[in-house]
Coordinates of C-alpha atoms in Angstrom, one line a residue:
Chain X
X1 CA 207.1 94.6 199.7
X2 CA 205.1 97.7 200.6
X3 CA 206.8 100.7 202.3
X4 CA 204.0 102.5 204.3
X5 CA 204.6 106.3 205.7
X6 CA 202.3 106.6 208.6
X7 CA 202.3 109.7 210.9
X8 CA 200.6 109.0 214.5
X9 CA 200.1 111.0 217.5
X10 CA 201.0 110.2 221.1
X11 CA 200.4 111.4 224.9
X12 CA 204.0 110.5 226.3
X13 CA 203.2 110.5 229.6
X14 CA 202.4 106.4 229.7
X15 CA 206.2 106.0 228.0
X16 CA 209.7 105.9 228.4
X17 CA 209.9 107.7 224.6
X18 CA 209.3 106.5 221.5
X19 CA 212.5 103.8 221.0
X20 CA 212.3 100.6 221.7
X21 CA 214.1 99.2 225.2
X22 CA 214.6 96.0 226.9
X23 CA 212.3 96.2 230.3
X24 CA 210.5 99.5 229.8
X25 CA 207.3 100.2 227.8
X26 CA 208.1 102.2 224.4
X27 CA 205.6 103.5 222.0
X28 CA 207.6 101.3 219.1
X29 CA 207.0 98.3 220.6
X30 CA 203.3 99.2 221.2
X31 CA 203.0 100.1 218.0
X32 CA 204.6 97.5 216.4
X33 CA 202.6 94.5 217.8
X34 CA 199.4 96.3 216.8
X35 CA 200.7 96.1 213.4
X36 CA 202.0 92.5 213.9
X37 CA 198.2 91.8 215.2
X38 CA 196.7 93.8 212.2
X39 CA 198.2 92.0 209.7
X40 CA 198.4 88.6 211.5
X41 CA 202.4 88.6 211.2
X42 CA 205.2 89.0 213.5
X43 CA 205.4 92.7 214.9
X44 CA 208.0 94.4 212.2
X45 CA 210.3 97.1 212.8
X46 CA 208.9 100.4 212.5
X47 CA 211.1 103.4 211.8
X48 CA 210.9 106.1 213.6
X49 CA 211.7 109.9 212.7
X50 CA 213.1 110.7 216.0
X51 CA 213.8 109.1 219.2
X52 CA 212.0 111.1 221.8
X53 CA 212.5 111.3 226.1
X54 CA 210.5 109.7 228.2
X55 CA 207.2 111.7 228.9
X56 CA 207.6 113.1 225.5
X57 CA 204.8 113.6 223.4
X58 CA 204.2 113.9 219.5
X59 CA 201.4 115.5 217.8
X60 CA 202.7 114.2 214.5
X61 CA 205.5 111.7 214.7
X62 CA 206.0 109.9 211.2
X63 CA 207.3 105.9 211.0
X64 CA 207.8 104.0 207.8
X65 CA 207.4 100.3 207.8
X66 CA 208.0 97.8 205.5
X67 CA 205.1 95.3 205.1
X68 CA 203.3 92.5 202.7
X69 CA 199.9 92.0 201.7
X70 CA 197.0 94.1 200.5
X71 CA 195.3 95.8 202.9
X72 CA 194.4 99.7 202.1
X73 CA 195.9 102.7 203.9
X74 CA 192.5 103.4 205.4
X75 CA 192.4 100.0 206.8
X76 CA 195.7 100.4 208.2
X77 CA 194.4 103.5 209.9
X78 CA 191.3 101.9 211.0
X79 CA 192.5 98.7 212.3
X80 CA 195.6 100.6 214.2
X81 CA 193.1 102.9 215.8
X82 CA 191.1 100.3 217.1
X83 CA 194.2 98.4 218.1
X84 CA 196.6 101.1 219.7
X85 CA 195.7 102.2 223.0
X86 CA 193.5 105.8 223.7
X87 CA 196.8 107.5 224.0
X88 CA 198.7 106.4 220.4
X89 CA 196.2 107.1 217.2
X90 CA 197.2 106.7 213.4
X91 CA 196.7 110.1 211.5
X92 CA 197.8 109.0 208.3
X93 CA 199.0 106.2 205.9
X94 CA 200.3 106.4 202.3
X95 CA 202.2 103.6 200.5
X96 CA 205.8 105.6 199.3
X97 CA 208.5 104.4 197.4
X98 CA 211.0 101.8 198.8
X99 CA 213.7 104.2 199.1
X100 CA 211.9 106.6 202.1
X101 CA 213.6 106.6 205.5
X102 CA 211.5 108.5 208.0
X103 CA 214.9 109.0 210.0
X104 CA 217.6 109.7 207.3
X105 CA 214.9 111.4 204.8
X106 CA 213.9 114.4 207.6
X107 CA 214.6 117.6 206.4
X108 CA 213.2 119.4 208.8
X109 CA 211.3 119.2 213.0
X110 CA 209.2 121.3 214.5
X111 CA 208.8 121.4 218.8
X112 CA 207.0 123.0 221.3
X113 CA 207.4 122.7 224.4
X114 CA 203.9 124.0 226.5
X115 CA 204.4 126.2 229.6
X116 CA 201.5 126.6 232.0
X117 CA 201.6 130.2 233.4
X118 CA 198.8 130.3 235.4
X119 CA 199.1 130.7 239.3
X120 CA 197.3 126.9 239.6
X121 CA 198.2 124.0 238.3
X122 CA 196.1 123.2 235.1
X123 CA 193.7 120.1 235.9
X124 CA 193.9 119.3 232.1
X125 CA 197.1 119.6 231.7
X126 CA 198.5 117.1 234.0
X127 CA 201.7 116.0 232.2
X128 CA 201.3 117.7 229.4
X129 CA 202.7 121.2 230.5
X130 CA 205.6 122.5 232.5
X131 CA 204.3 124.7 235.7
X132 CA 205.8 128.4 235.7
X133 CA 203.4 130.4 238.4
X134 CA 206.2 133.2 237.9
X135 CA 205.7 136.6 235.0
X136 CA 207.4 136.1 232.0
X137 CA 208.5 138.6 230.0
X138 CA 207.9 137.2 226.5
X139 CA 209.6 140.3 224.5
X140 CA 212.6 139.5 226.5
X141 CA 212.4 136.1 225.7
X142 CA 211.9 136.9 222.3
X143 CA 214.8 139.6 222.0
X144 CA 217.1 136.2 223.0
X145 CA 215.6 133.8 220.9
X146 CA 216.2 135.6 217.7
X147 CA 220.2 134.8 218.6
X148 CA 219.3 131.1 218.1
X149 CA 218.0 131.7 214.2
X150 CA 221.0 130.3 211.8
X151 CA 223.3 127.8 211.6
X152 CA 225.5 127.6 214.4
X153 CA 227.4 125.1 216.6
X154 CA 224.8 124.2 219.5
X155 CA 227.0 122.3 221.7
X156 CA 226.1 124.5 224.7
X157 CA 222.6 123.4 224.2
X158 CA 223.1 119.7 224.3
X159 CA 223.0 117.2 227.3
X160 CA 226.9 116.0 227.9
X161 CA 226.1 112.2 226.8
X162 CA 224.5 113.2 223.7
X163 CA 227.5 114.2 222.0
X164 CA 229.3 111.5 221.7
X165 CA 225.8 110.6 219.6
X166 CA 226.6 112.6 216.5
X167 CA 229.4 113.7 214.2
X168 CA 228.9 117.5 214.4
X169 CA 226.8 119.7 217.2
X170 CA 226.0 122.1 214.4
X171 CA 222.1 122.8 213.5
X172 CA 220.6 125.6 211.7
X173 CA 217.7 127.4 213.3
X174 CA 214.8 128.1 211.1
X175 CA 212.2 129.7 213.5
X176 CA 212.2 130.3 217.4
X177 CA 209.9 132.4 219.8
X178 CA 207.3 132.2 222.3
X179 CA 203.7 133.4 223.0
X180 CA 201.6 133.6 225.9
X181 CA 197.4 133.4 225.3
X182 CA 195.3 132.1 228.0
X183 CA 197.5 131.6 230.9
X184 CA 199.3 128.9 228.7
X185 CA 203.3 130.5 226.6
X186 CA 204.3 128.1 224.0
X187 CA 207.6 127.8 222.7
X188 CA 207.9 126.8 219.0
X189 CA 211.2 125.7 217.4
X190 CA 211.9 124.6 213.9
X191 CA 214.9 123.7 212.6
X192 CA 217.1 121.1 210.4
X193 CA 217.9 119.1 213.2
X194 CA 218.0 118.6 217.4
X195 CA 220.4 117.8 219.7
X196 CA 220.0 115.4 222.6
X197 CA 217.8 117.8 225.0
X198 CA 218.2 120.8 222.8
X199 CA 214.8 121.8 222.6
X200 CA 214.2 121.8 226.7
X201 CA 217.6 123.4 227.3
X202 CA 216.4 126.3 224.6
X203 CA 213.4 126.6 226.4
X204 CA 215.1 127.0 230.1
X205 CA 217.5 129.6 228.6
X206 CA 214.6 131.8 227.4
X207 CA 213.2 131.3 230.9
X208 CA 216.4 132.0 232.6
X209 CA 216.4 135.0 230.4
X210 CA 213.1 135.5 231.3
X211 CA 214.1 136.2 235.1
X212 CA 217.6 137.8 234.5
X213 CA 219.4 134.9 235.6
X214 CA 220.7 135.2 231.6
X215 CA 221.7 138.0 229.6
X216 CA 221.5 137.8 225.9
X217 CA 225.4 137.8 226.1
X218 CA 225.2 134.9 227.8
X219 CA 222.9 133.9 225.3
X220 CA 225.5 135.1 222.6
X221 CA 228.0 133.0 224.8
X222 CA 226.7 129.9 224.3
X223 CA 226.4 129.9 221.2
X224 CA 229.7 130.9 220.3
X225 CA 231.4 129.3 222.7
X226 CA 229.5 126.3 223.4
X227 CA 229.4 126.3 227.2
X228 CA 227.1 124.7 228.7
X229 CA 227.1 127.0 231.8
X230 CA 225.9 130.1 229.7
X231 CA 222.8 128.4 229.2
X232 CA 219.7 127.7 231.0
X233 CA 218.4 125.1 233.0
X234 CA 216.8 121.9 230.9
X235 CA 212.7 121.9 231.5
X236 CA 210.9 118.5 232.3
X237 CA 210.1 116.4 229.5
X238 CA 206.1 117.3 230.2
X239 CA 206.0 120.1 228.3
X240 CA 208.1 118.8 225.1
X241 CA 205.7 117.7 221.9
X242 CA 207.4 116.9 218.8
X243 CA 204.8 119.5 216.6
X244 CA 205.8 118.3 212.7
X245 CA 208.2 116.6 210.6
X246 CA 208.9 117.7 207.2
X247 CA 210.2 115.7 204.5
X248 CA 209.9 118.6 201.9
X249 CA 213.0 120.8 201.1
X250 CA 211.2 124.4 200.8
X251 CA 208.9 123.7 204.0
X252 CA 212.3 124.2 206.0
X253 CA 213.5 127.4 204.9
Chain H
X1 CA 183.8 130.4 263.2
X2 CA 184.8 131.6 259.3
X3 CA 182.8 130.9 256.2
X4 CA 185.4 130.5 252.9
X5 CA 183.9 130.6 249.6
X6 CA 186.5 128.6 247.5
X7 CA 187.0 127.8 243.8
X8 CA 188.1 124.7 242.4
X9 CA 188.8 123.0 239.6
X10 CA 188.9 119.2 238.8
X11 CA 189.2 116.5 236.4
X12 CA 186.7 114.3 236.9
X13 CA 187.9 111.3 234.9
X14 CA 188.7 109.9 237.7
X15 CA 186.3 110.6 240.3
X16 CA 182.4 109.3 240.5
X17 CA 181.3 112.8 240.7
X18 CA 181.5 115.7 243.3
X19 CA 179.1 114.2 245.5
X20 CA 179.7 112.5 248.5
X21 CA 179.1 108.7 248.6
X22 CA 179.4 105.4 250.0
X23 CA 181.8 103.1 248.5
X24 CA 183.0 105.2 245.9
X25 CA 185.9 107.6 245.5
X26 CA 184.8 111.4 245.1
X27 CA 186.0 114.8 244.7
X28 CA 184.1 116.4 247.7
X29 CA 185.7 113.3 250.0
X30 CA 189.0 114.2 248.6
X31 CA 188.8 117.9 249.2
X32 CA 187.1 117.5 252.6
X33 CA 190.1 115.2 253.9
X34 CA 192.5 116.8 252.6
X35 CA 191.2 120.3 254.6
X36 CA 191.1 118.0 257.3
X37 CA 194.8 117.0 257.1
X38 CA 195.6 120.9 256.2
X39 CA 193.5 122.1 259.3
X40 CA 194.1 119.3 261.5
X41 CA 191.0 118.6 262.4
X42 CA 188.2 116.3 261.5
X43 CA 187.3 116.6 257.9
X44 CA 184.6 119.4 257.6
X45 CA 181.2 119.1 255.4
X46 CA 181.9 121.4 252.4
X47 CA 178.9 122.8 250.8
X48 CA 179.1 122.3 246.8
X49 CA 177.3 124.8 244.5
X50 CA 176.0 121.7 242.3
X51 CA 176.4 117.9 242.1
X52 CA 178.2 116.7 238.9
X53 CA 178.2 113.0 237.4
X54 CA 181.0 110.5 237.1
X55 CA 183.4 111.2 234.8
X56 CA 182.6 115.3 234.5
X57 CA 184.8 117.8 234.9
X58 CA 184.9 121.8 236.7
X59 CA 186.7 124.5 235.1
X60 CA 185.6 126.8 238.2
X61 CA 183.2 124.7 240.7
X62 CA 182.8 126.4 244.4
X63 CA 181.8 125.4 247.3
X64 CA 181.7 126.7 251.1
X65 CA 183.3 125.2 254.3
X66 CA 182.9 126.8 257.6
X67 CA 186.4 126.3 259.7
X68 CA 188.0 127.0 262.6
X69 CA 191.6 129.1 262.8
X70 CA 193.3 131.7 261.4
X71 CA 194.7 130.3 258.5
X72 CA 195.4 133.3 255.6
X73 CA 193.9 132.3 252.6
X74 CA 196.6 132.1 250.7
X75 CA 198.0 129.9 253.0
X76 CA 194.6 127.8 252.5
X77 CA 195.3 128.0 248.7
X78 CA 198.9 126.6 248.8
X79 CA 198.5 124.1 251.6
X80 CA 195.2 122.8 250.0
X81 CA 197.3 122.7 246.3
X82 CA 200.2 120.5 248.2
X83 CA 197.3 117.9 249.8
X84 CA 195.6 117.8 246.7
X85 CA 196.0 115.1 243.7
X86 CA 196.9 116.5 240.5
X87 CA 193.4 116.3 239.4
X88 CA 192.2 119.1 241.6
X89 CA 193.1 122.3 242.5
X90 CA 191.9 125.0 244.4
X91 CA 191.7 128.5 242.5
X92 CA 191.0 130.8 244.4
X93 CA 189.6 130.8 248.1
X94 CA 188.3 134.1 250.6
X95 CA 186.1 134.8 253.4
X96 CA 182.4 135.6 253.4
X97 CA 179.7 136.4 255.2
X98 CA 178.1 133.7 257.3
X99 CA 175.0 132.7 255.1
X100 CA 176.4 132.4 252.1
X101 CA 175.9 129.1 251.0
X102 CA 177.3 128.0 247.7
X103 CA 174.4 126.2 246.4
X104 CA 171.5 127.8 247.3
X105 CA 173.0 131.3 246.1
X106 CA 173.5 130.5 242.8
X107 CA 172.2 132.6 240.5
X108 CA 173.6 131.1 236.9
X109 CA 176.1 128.7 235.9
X110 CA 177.2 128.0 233.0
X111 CA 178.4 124.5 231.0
X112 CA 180.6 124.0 228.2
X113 CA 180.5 120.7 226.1
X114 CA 183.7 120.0 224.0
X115 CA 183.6 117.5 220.6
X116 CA 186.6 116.4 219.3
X117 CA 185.6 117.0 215.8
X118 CA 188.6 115.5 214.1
X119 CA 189.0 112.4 212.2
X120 CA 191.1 110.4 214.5
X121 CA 190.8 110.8 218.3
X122 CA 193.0 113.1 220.4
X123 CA 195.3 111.6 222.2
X124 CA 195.7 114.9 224.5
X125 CA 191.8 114.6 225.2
X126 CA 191.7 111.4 226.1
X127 CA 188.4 111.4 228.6
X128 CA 187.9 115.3 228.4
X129 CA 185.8 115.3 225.0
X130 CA 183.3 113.1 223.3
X131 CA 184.8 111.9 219.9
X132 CA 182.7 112.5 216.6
X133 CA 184.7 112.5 214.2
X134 CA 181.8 113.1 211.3
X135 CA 180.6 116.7 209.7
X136 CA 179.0 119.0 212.2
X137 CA 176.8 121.7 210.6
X138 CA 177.8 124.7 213.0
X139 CA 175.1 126.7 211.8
X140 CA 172.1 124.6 212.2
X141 CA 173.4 123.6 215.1
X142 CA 173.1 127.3 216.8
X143 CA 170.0 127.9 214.4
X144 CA 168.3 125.3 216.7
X145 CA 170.5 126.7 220.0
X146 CA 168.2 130.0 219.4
X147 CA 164.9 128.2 220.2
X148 CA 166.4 127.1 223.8
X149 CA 167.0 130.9 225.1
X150 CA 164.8 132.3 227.7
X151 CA 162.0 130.5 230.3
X152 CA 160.7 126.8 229.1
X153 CA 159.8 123.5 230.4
X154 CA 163.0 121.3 229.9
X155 CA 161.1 118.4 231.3
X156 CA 161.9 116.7 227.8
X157 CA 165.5 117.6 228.5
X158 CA 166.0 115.6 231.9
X159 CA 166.5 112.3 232.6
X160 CA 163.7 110.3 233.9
X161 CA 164.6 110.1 237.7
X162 CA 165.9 113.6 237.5
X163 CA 162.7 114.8 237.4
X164 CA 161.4 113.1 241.3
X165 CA 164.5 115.8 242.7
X166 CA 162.9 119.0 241.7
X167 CA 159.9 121.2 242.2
X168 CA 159.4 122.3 238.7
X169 CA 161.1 121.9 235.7
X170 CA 161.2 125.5 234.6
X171 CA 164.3 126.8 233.7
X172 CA 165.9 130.1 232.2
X173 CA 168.2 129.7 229.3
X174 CA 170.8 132.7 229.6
X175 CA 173.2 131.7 226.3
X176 CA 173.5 128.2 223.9
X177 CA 175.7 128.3 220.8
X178 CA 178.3 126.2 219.3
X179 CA 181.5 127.1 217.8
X180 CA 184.0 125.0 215.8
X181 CA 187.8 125.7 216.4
X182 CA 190.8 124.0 215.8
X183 CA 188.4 120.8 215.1
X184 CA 187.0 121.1 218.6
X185 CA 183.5 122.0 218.7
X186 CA 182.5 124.0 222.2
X187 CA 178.9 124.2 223.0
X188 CA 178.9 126.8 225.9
X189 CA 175.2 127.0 227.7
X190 CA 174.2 129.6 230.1
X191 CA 171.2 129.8 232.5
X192 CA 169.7 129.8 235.9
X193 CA 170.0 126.2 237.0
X194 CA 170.1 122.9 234.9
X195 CA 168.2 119.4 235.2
X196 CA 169.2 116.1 235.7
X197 CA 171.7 115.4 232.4
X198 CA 170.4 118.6 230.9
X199 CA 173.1 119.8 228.9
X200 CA 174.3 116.3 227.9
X201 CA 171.1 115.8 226.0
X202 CA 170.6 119.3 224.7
X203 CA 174.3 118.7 223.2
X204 CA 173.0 115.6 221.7
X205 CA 169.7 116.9 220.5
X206 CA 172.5 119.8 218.8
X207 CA 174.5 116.7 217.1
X208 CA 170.3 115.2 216.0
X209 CA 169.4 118.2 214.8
X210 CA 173.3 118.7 212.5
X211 CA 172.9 114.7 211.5
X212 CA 168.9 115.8 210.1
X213 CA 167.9 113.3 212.8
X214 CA 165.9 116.0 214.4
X215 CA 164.5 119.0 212.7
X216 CA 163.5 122.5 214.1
X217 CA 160.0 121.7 214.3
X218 CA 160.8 118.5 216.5
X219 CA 163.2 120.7 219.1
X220 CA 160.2 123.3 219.3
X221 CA 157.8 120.3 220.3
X222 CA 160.1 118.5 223.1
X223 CA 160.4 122.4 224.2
X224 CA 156.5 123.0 224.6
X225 CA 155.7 119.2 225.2
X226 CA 158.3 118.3 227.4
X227 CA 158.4 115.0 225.3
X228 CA 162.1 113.1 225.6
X229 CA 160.9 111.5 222.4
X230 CA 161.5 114.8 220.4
X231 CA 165.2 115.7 221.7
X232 CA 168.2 113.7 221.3
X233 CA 170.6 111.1 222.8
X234 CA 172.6 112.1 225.7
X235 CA 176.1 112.7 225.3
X236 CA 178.8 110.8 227.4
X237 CA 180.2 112.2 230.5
X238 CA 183.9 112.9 229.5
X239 CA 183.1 116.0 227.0
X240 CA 181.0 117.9 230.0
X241 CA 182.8 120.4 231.9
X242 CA 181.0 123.1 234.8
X243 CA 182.8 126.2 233.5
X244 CA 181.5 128.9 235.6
X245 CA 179.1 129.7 238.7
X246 CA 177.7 133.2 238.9
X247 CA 176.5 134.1 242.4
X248 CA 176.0 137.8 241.1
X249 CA 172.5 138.6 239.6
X250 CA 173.7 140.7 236.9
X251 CA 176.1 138.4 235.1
X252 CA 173.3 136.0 234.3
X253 CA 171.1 138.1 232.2

């Protein structure tokens, strides 16, 4: 058996997220029965890197699936792409070695979550960007987001029912800040790993921040103490797009 | 009674054009109604400053509506941005003087053309660019753009029953040049007014004359000969957006 490592790309806004469910559309299962069509075979189970929210999107997501017969990578991608639906496309296929586990072999995810800042809603970016008509101070939101680089115990930055998900809430921080160019501030976050709703309750902190409703002791707070309460609000899934997945030790760091 | 000048922008991938018409949903309906509702009167006739095809988009598109009332307007702005689908909103809006008239003062406008230039299509641009996912050559591209600036004949550059709507087919050509970014190619054109499908086929006779389908030679002769023969295919719709209207003489030179 092959073991393919394909990376796609999906608008979210069609999905409840990328895992599968029973009585709601999932990219997973979209994707797997264009692969069970492709290859004329039962639709087979895809691994996925992440799970992601509904309305979540991915500019690079990566799966790995275990499959049989001959066909070449760039007939995978081909085939898929005309297969998938306009809002899911294949970016890349390569045959790895058996042993690869998009989930378990991640070393490192990169986010961003998109905030429109302009006083009207964006035309073309209907669900793919959060609305903020308000100012935002970016160096502030900047000063606060430096707190966040490290390893530290994120509990105050995960949703309550995601906890009970993993064995530890710490994470290490690689990279965080935001920048504002053309009326649109994006929020970039890369680290070793995510809590449930981590990414959009960052991103609500540094607008909280943002507006004084936080101090960077609160900030500070949070992270030490885990309290939820310190932080900020969590943002709609809208803006959220899973940016990169790395698989490579020294790309984390 | 008052005279606003108003702004808009829309997505247009779901609309068949700005236009009003019989039996098919446009934007102008949907903006007149929904002043209507926000006035609460009839819905008024609202003057565009162009008409644009199915499926093509407004960065910044104005028109005029005379009303009634003293509605602020910024109250016009936010009232009109409730009513509104999420595929248009209104920009900016303010009083002006009675004979203005949104179309007929036009003095330049200006299109932008966006090419997904990337191998595999964009899920985020799904409907708002023209996929070609093959080597542009940038260069010749804007080598040939050079030969469209200033006063010409664009009869070759209009579609056949474009041609019964207007006097003469004499148009100014302000700006034309493409860019590649990010794997998005922008072709931004600038002039005094455009023909029926205009910029769609000069886009396509950019793409001819990058694909050596067209040379130099053959763009100078559908210039001077108005021959459709000698420029290129039209684009589709979805990569077509109005990105500015110039009512001010000097902007357009």
């Amino acid at each position: 058996m092959r073991n393919l490592k394909v990376f796609i790309a999906y608008n979210g806004a069609a999905y409840h997220g990328f895992q599968r469910q029973d009585n709601a559309i999932t990219v997973q299962e979209v994707v797997e029965k264009a692969i069970g069509k492709l290859l004329k075979t039962a639709p087979p189970t895809i691994y996925g890197c992440s799970r992601t929210d509904t309305g979540v999107h991915a500019r690079r997501f990566c799966f790995n699936v275990h499959i049989d017969g001959k066909i070449p990578c760039e007939g995978f991608i081909k085939g898929m792409n005309t297969l998938l639906p306009d809002d899911i496309a294949v970016i890349s296929c390569e045959d790895v070695s058996d042993d690869f586990h998009a989930r378990y072999d991640t070393k490192a995810k990169e986010y961003v979550y998109l905030i429109n800042n302009k006083p009207s809603r964006d035309v073309f970016l209907q669900n793919l960007a959060y609305h903020y008509p308000y100012k935002l101070d970016i160096e502030k939101m900047n000063e606060a987001a430096k707190l966040f680089i490290g390893e530290h115990d994120f509990a105050g930055f995960c949703r309550a029912e995601g906890k009970a998900r993993v064995k530890s809430t710490v994470r290490t921080i690689y990279n965080l800040g935001a920048t504002l160019k053309d009326g649109v501030c994006e929020i970039r976050i890369r680290g070793n790993g995510f809590l449930y709703n981590m990414v959009r309750i960052v991103a609500g902190t540094l607008i909280y921040v943002s507006e004084d409703k936080r101090t960077l002791e609160d900030v500070r707070n949070a992270i030490e103490t885990g309290a939820r309460d310190f932080a900020g609000v969590t943002l709609p899934p809208d803006g959220l797009y899973l940016n990169e997945v790395f698989y490579d030790e020294i790309l984390g760091t």
